[in-house]
CSV table of C-alpha atoms and ligand atoms in Angstrom, one decimal:
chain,number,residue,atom,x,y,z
A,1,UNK,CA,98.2,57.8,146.6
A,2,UNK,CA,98.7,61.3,145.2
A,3,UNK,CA,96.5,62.7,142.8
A,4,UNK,CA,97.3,62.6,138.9
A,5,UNK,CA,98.7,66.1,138.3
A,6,UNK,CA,98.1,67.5,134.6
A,7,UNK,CA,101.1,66.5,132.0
A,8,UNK,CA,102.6,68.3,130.0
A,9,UNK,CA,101.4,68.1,126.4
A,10,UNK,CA,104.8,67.2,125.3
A,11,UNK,CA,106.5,64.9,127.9
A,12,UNK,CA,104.1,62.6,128.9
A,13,UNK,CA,104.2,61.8,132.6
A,14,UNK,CA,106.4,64.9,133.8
A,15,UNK,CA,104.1,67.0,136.1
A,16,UNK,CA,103.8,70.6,135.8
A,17,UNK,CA,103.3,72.4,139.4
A,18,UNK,CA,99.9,73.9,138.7
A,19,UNK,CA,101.1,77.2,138.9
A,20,UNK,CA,104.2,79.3,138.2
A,21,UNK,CA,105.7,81.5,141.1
A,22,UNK,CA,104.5,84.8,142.2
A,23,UNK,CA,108.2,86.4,142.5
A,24,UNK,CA,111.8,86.4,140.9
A,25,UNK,CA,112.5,85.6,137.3
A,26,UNK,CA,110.2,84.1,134.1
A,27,UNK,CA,111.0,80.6,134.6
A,28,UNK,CA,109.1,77.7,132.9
A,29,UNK,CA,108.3,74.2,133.9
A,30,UNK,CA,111.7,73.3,133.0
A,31,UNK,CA,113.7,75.4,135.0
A,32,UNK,CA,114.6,77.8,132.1
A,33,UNK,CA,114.9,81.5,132.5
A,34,UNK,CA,113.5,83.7,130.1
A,35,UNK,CA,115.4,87.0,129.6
A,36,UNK,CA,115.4,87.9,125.8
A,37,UNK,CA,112.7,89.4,124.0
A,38,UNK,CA,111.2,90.0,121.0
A,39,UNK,CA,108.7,92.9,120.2
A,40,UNK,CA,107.4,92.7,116.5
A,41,UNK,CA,106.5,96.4,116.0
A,42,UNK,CA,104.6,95.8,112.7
A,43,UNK,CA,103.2,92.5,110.6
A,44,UNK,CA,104.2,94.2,107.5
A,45,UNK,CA,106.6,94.1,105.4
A,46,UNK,CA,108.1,95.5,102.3
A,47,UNK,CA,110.0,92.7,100.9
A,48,UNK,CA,108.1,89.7,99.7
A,49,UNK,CA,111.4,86.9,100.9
A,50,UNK,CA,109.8,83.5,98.9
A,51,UNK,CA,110.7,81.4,102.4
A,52,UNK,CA,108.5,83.7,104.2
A,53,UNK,CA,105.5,85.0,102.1
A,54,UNK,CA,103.8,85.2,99.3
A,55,UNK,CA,104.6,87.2,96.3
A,56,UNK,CA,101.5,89.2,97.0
A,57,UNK,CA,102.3,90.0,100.6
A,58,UNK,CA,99.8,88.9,103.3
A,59,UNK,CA,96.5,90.2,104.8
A,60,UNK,CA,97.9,92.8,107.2
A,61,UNK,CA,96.7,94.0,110.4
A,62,UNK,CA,94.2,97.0,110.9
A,63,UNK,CA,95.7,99.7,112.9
A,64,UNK,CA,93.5,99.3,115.3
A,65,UNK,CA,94.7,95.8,116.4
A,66,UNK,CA,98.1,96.8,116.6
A,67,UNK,CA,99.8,97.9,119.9
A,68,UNK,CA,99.8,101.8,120.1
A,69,UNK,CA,103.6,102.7,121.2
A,70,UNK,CA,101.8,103.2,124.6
A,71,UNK,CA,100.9,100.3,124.3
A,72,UNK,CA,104.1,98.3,123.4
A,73,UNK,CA,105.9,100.4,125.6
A,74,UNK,CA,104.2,99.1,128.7
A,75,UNK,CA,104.1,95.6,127.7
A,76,UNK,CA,107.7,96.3,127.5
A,77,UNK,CA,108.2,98.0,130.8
A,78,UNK,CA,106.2,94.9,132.7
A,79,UNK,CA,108.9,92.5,131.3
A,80,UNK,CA,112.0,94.6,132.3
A,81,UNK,CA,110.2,94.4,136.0
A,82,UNK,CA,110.3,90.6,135.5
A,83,UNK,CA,114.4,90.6,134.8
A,84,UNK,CA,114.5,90.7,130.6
A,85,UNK,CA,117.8,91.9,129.6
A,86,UNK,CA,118.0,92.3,126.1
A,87,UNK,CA,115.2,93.7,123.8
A,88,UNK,CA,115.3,92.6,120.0
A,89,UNK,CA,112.7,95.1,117.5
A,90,UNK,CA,111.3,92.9,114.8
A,91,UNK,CA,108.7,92.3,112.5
A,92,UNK,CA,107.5,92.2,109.8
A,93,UNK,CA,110.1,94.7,108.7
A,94,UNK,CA,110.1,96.7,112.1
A,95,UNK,CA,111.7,100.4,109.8
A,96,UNK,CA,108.6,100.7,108.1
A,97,UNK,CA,106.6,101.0,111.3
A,98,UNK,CA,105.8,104.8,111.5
A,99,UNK,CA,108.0,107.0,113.7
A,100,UNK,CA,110.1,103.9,114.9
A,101,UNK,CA,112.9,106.2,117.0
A,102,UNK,CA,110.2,107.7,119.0
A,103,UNK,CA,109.5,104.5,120.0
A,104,UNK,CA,113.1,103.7,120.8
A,105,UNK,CA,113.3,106.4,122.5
A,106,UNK,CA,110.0,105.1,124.7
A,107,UNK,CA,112.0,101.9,124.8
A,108,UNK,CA,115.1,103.8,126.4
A,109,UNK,CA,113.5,105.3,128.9
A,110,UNK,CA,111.8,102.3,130.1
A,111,UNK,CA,115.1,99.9,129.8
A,112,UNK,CA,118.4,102.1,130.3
A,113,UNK,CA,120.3,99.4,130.9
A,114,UNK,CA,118.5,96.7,127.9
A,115,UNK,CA,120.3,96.0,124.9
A,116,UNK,CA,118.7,96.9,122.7
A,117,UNK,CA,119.1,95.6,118.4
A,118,UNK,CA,116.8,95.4,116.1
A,119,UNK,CA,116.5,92.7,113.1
A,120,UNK,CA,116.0,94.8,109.8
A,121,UNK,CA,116.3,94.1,106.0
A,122,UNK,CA,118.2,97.2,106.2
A,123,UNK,CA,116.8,98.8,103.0
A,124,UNK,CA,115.6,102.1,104.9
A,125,UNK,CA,118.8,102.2,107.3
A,126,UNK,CA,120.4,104.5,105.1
A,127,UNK,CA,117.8,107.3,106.3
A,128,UNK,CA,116.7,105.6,109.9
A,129,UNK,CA,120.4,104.2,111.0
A,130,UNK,CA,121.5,107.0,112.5
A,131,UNK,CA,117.8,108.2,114.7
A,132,UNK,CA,118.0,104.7,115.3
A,133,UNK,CA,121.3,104.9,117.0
A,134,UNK,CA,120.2,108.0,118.6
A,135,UNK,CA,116.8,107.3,120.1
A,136,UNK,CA,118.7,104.3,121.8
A,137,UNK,CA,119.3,101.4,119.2
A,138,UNK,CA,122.5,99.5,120.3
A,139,UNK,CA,123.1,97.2,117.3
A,140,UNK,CA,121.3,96.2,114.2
A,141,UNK,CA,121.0,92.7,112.6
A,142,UNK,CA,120.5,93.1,108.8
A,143,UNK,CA,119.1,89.9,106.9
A,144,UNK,CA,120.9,89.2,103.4
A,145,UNK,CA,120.6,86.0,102.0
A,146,UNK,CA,122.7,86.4,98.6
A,147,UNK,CA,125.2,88.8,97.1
A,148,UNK,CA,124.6,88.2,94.1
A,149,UNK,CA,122.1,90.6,92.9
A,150,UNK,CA,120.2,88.9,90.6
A,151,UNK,CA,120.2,86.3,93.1
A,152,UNK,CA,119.1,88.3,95.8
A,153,UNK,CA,116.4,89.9,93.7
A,154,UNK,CA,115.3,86.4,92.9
A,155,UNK,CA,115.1,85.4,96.8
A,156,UNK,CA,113.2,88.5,98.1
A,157,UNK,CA,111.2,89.3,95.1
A,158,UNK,CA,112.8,92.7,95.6
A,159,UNK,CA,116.3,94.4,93.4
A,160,UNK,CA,117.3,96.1,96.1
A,161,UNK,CA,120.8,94.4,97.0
A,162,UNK,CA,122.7,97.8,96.4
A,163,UNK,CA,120.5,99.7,98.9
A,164,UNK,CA,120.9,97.3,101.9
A,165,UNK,CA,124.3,97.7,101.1
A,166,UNK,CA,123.9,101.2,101.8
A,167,UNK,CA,121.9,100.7,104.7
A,168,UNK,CA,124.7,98.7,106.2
A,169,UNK,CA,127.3,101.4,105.9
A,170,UNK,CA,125.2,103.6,107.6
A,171,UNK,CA,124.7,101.7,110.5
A,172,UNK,CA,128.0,101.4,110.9
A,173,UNK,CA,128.8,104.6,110.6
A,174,UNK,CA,125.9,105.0,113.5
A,175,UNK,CA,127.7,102.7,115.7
A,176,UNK,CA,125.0,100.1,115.3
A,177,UNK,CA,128.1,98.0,116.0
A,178,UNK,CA,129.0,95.0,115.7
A,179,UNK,CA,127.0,94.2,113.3
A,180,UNK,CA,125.6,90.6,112.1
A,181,UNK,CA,123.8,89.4,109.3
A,182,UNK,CA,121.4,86.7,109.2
A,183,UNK,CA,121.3,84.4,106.1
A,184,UNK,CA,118.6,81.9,105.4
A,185,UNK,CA,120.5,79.1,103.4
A,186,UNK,CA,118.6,77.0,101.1
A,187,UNK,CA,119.4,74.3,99.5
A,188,UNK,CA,119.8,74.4,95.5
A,189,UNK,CA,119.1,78.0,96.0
A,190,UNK,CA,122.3,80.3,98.1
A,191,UNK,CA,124.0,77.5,99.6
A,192,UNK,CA,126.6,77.8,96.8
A,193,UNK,CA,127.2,81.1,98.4
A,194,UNK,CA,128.4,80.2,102.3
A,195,UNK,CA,132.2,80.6,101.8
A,196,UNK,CA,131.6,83.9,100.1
A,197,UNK,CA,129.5,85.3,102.7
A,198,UNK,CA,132.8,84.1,105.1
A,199,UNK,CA,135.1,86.0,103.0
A,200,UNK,CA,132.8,89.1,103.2
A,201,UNK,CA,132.9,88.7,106.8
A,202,UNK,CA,136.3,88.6,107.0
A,203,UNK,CA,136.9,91.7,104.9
A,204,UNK,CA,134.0,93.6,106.7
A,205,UNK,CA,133.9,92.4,110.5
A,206,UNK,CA,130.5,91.4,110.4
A,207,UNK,CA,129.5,88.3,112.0
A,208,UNK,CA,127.4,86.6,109.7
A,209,UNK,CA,124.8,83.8,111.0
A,210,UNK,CA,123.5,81.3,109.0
A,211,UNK,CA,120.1,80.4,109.8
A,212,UNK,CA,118.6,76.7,109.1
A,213,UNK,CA,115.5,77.1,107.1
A,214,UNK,CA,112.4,76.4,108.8
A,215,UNK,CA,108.7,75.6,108.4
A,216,UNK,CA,107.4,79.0,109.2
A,217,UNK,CA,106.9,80.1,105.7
A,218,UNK,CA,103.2,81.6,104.9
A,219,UNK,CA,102.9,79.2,101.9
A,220,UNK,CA,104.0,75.7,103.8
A,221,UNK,CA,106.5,75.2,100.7
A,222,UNK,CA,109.2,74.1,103.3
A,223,UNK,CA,110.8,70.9,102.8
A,224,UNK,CA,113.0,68.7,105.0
A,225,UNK,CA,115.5,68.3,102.1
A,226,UNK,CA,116.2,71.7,101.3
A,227,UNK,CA,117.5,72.1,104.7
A,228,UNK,CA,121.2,72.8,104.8
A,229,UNK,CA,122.5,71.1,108.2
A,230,UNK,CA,124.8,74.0,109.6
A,231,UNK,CA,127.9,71.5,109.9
A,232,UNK,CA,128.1,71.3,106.4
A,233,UNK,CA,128.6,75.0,106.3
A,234,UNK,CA,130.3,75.4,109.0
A,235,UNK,CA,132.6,72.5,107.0
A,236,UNK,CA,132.6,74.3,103.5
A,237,UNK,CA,133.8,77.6,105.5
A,238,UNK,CA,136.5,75.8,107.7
A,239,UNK,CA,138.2,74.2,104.4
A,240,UNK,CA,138.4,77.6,102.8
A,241,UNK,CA,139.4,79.9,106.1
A,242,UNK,CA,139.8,78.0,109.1
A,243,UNK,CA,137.8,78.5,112.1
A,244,UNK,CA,137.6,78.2,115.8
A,245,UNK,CA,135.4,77.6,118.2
A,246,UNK,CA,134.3,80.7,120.3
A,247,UNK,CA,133.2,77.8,123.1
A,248,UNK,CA,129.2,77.9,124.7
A,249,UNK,CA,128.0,81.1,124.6
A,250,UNK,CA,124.3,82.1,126.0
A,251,UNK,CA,123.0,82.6,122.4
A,252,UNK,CA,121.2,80.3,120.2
A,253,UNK,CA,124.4,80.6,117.7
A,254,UNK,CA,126.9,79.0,117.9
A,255,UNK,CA,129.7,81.2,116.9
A,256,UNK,CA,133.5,80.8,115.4
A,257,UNK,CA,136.3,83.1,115.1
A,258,UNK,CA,138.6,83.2,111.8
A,259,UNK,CA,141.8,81.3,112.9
A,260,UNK,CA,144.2,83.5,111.7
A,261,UNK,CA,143.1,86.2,113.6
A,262,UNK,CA,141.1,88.2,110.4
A,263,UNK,CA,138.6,90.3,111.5
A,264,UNK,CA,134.6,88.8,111.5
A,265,UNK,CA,132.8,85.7,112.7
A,266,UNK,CA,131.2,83.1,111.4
A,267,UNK,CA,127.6,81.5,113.3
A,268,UNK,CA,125.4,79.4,112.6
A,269,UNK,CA,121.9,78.7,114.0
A,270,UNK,CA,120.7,75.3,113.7
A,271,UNK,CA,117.4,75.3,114.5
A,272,UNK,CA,116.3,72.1,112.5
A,273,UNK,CA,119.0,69.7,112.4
A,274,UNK,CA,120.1,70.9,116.6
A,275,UNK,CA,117.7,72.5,118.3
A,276,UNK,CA,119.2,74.6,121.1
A,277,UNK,CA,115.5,74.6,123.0
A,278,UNK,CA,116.9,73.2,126.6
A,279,UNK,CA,119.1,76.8,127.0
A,280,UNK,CA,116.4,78.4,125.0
A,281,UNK,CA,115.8,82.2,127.2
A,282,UNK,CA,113.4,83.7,124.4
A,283,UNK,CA,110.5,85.3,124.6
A,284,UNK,CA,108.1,87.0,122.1
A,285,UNK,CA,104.9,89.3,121.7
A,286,UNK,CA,103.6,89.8,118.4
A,287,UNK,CA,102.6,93.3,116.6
A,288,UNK,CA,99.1,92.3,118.2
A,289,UNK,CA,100.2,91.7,121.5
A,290,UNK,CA,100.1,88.3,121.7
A,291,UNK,CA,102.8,86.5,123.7
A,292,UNK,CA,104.5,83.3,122.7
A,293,UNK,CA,106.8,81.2,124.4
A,294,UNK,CA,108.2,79.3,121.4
A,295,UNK,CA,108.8,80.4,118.1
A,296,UNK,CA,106.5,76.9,117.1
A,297,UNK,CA,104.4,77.2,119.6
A,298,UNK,CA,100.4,76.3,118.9
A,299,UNK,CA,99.1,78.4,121.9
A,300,UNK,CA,99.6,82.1,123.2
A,301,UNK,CA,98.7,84.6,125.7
A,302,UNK,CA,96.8,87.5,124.7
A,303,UNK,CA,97.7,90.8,126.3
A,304,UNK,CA,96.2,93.1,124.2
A,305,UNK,CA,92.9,92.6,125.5
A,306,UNK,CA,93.4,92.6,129.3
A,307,UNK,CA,95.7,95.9,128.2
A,308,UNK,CA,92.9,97.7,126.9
A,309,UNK,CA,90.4,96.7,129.2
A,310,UNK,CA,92.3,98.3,132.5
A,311,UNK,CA,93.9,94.9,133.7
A,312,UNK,CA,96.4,96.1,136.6
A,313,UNK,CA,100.0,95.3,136.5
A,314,UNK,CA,99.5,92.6,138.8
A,315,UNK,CA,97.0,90.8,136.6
A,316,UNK,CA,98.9,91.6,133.4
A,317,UNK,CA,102.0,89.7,135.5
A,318,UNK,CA,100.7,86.6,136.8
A,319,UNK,CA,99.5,86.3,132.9
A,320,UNK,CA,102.9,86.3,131.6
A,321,UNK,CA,104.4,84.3,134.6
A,322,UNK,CA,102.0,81.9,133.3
A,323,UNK,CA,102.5,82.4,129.5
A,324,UNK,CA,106.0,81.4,130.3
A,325,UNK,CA,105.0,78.5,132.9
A,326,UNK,CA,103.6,76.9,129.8
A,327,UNK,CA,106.4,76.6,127.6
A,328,UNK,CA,107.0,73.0,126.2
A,329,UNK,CA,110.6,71.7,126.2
A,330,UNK,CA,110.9,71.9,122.3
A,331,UNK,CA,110.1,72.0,119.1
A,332,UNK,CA,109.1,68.9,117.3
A,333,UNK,CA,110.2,70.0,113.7
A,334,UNK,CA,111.9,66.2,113.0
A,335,UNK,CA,108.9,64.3,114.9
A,336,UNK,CA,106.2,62.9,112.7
A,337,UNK,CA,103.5,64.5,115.0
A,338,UNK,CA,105.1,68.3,114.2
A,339,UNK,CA,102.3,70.8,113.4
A,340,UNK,CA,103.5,73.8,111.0
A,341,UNK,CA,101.9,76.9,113.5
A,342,UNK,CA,99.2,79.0,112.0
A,343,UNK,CA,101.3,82.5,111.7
A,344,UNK,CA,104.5,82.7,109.6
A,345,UNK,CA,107.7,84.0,110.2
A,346,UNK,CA,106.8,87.7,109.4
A,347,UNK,CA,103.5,87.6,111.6
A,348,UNK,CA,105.6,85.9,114.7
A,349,UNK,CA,108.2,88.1,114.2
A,350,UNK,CA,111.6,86.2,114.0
B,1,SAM,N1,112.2,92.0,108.4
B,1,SAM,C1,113.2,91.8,109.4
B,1,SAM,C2,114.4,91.1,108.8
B,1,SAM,O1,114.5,90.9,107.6
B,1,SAM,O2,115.3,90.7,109.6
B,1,SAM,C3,112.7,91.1,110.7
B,1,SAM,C4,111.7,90.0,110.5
B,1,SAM,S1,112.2,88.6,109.6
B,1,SAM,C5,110.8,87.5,109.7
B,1,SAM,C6,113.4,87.9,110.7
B,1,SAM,C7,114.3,86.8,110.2
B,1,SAM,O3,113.6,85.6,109.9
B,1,SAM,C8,115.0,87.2,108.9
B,1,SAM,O4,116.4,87.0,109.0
B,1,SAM,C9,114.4,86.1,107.9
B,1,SAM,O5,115.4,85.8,106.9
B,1,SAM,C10,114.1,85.0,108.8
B,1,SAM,N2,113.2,84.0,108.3
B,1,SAM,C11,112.0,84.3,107.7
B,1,SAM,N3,111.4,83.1,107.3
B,1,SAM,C12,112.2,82.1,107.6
B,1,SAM,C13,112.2,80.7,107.5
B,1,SAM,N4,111.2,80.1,106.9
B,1,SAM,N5,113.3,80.0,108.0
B,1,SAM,C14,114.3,80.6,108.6
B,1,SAM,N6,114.4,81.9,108.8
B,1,SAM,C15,113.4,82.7,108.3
């Protein structure tokens, strides 16, 4: 009889080969390829969103245990090798990481051929849009959850509605293009707001995604019931301006076009209520180097420390082959057995 082999911890009785393969791309257990990663440049931020953290902010990192742009730039370089084709710059709120085009610009020369976006608040794109764009940027995701100002003020503790405004038309006019926009919608709070944020994208071209609210926030105030299931707004939107379907597409969101042929899309990622994890291709390594193969996953891979202790490529590699190797098959935010992970949004970097 063979022997038992280990399990994995989240389908019980499906074998995991013991170890990932030495060549071609990131694969897991489950036979899905990662190609798209995330780099948080920073665990800092300078808005204080009340889904994410606390009013007072959160204990941030020394310098010292962030990755140098050296640093990130290698960990970077090691995953192009291993077939990622799209780079997203996150945080924290990645602009107010010090000299951020240089490290585009390390970025670029390491990836000429990565896309490369980065997921901003946008306050500080008026100024940065545009060396953004230049060190090698290709497209920037700004994150706006109301526009209302008050209302906005209210759900990122900060009054600065005007000046992401700003920050957008400057990445336009940087060629940041096309532009989306995430929006968290919560229930009782902006949800009020969807077929407005439709209208706007029809009048701007943006395409705005509407992110399910998760339990990643610092302060575990999530609840089940504020979720708003993204066919409802997919619903409100369609009885106001028709939609249709863009069809499967490789991204978590599921996009739609305007019907009548206006300008702008509509997406919506539905983390909670329909998880997307069997296509899920993500990857990503905190401001501390730590790599995690699921936005909810309990366990990472620490390269930082083989990094600064002279690890070779090879042995930096075969770590993130197996990083990846290790990825469960989902989340298990509806299961009664769900455990919250210990870092938030802003220290993961979403
Ligand atoms: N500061 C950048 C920004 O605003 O896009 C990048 C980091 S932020 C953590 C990335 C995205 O995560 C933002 O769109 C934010 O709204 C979203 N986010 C944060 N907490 C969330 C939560 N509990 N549920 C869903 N999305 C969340």
């Amino acid at each position: 009889m063979a022997p038992d082999l280990p399990t994995t911890h989240d389908l019980p009785g499906v074998p995991i080969a013991p170890e990932p393969p030495t060549d071609g791309p990131l694969v897991d257990t489950f036979g899905r390829v990662a190609d798209d990663l995330r780099i948080s440049v920073t665990d800092r931020c300078n808005f204080r969103c009340t889904y994410c953290m606390p009013a007072e902010g959160l204990a941030w990192l020394p310098k010292t245990e962030l990755l140098t742009f050296e640093e990130l730039t290698k960990v970077l370089q090691l995953f192009v090798g291993l077939g990622v084709r799209s780079l997203k710059i996150t945080g924290g709120e990645p602009t107010v990481r010090a000299d951020l085009p240089t490290l585009v610009a390390m970025f670029r020369e390491v990836g000429p051929d990565l896309d490369i976006s980065i997921t901003t608040n946008g306050v500080l794109l008026d100024t940065l849009a545009e060396p953004l764009a230049r060190a090698g940027v290709d497209r920037a995701t700004v994150s706006c959850d109301s526009l209302m100002r008050h209302r906005f003020e209210e759900m990122t503790r900060r009054d600065m509605l005007d000046k992401v405004l700003r920050g957008l038309q400057a990445a336009e006019a940087a060629g940041l293009t096309p532009i989306k926009i995430n929006c968290v919608v919560i229930g009782g709070t902006n949800d009020d707001e969807v077929v407005d944020f439709a209208t706007w994208a029809r009048e701007t071209g943006y395409e705005v995604r509407f992110i399910e609210y998760m339990p990643l926030d610092a302060e575990h105030r999530w609840e089940r019931d504020r979720v708003v299931p993204a066919a409802r707004i997919i619903d409100a939107i369609h009885q106001v301006h028709p939609l249709a379907s863009d069809g499967p597409t490789n991204e978590p969101a599921t996009t739609y076009r305007f019907a009548d042929g206006a300008p702008g899309r509509i997406g919506v990622i539905p983390s909670v209520t329909q998880p997307f994890c069997d296509t899920c291709n993500r990857l990503r390594v905190t401001a501390e180097g730590q790599l995690r193969n699921c936005l909810f996953a309990l366990e990472e891979t620490d390269l930082r420390e083989p990094l600064r202790s002279g690890a070779s490529d090879a042995e930096l590699i075969s770590l993130i082959r197996r990083g990846v190797w290790s990825k469960w098959s989902g989340h298990r935010i509806d299961q009664a057995d769900f455990v919250q992970p210990l870092r938030s949004m802003s220290m993961i970097g979403g």
